[in-house]
XYZ file of C-alpha atoms in Angstrom:
90
model
C 88.467 120.886 76.264
C 89.093 117.289 77.304
C 92.858 117.443 76.900
C 92.942 120.657 78.914
C 90.889 119.119 81.701
C 93.119 116.042 81.812
C 96.203 118.259 81.835
C 94.895 120.414 84.662
C 93.814 117.291 86.530
C 97.292 115.810 86.343
C 98.788 119.169 87.346
C 96.567 119.409 90.427
C 97.280 115.801 91.417
C 101.035 116.350 91.143
C 100.808 119.704 92.916
C 98.711 118.133 95.680
C 101.311 115.413 96.162
C 104.098 118.021 96.285
C 102.224 119.869 99.014
C 102.249 116.804 101.282
C 99.069 115.197 99.965
C 96.725 118.162 100.176
C 93.320 116.503 99.973
C 91.527 119.419 98.288
C 94.012 119.636 95.417
C 94.048 115.858 94.988
C 90.250 115.659 94.925
C 90.024 118.534 92.443
C 92.663 116.886 90.257
C 90.834 113.551 90.305
C 87.551 115.145 89.315
C 89.188 117.132 86.501
C 91.023 114.041 85.225
C 87.885 111.897 85.091
C 85.777 114.626 83.495
C 88.501 115.257 80.916
C 88.560 111.557 80.087
C 84.812 111.686 79.500
C 85.229 114.704 77.207
C 87.992 113.001 75.208
C 86.497 109.574 74.527
C 82.834 110.078 75.407
C 80.651 108.919 78.248
C 79.657 105.555 76.801
C 83.207 104.511 75.870
C 84.520 105.647 79.267
C 81.820 103.648 81.013
C 82.489 100.532 78.932
C 86.247 100.885 79.495
C 85.976 101.074 83.275
C 83.275 98.454 83.704
C 84.565 95.557 81.610
C 84.555 92.294 83.528
C 88.373 91.781 83.530
C 88.942 95.378 84.682
C 86.454 95.501 87.559
C 89.145 94.964 90.203
C 91.208 97.897 88.940
C 88.121 100.052 88.534
C 86.950 99.372 92.070
C 90.342 100.250 93.521
C 90.701 103.382 91.363
C 87.211 104.752 92.016
C 87.410 103.667 95.658
C 90.636 105.639 95.952
C 88.941 108.684 94.459
C 86.151 108.308 97.006
C 88.631 107.936 99.875
C 90.453 111.103 98.722
C 87.127 112.938 98.623
C 86.550 111.787 102.219
C 89.878 113.474 103.147
C 92.134 110.436 103.567
C 94.584 111.442 100.847
C 97.493 109.067 101.455
C 95.363 105.922 101.593
C 93.263 107.136 98.669
C 96.280 107.798 96.470
C 97.725 104.371 97.269
C 94.445 102.731 96.274
C 94.264 104.861 93.124
C 97.817 103.970 92.139
C 97.149 100.255 92.554
C 93.896 100.561 90.604
C 95.586 102.569 87.840
C 98.324 99.957 87.486
C 95.757 97.154 87.457
C 93.589 98.960 84.885
C 96.356 99.690 82.393
C 98.407 96.515 82.795
């Protein structure tokens, strides 16, 4: 279930970017991606991964970007998410 949710989340994010940053598709993709991550590695491990002290900057940018996308500012939100994603997995 988790791999499917992550796959659909990535599909919706890419499809939303192809359709000129459609905020509904991007928000749906973000929610599916995060819920799929929780299904794959579990809630506790996801929480400890995102909220480690050295990764708080990346987490704040990534989750802030998700929040900005949900507030229908897709371009700014995706830029913040991309920076947070790069900072998290560096």
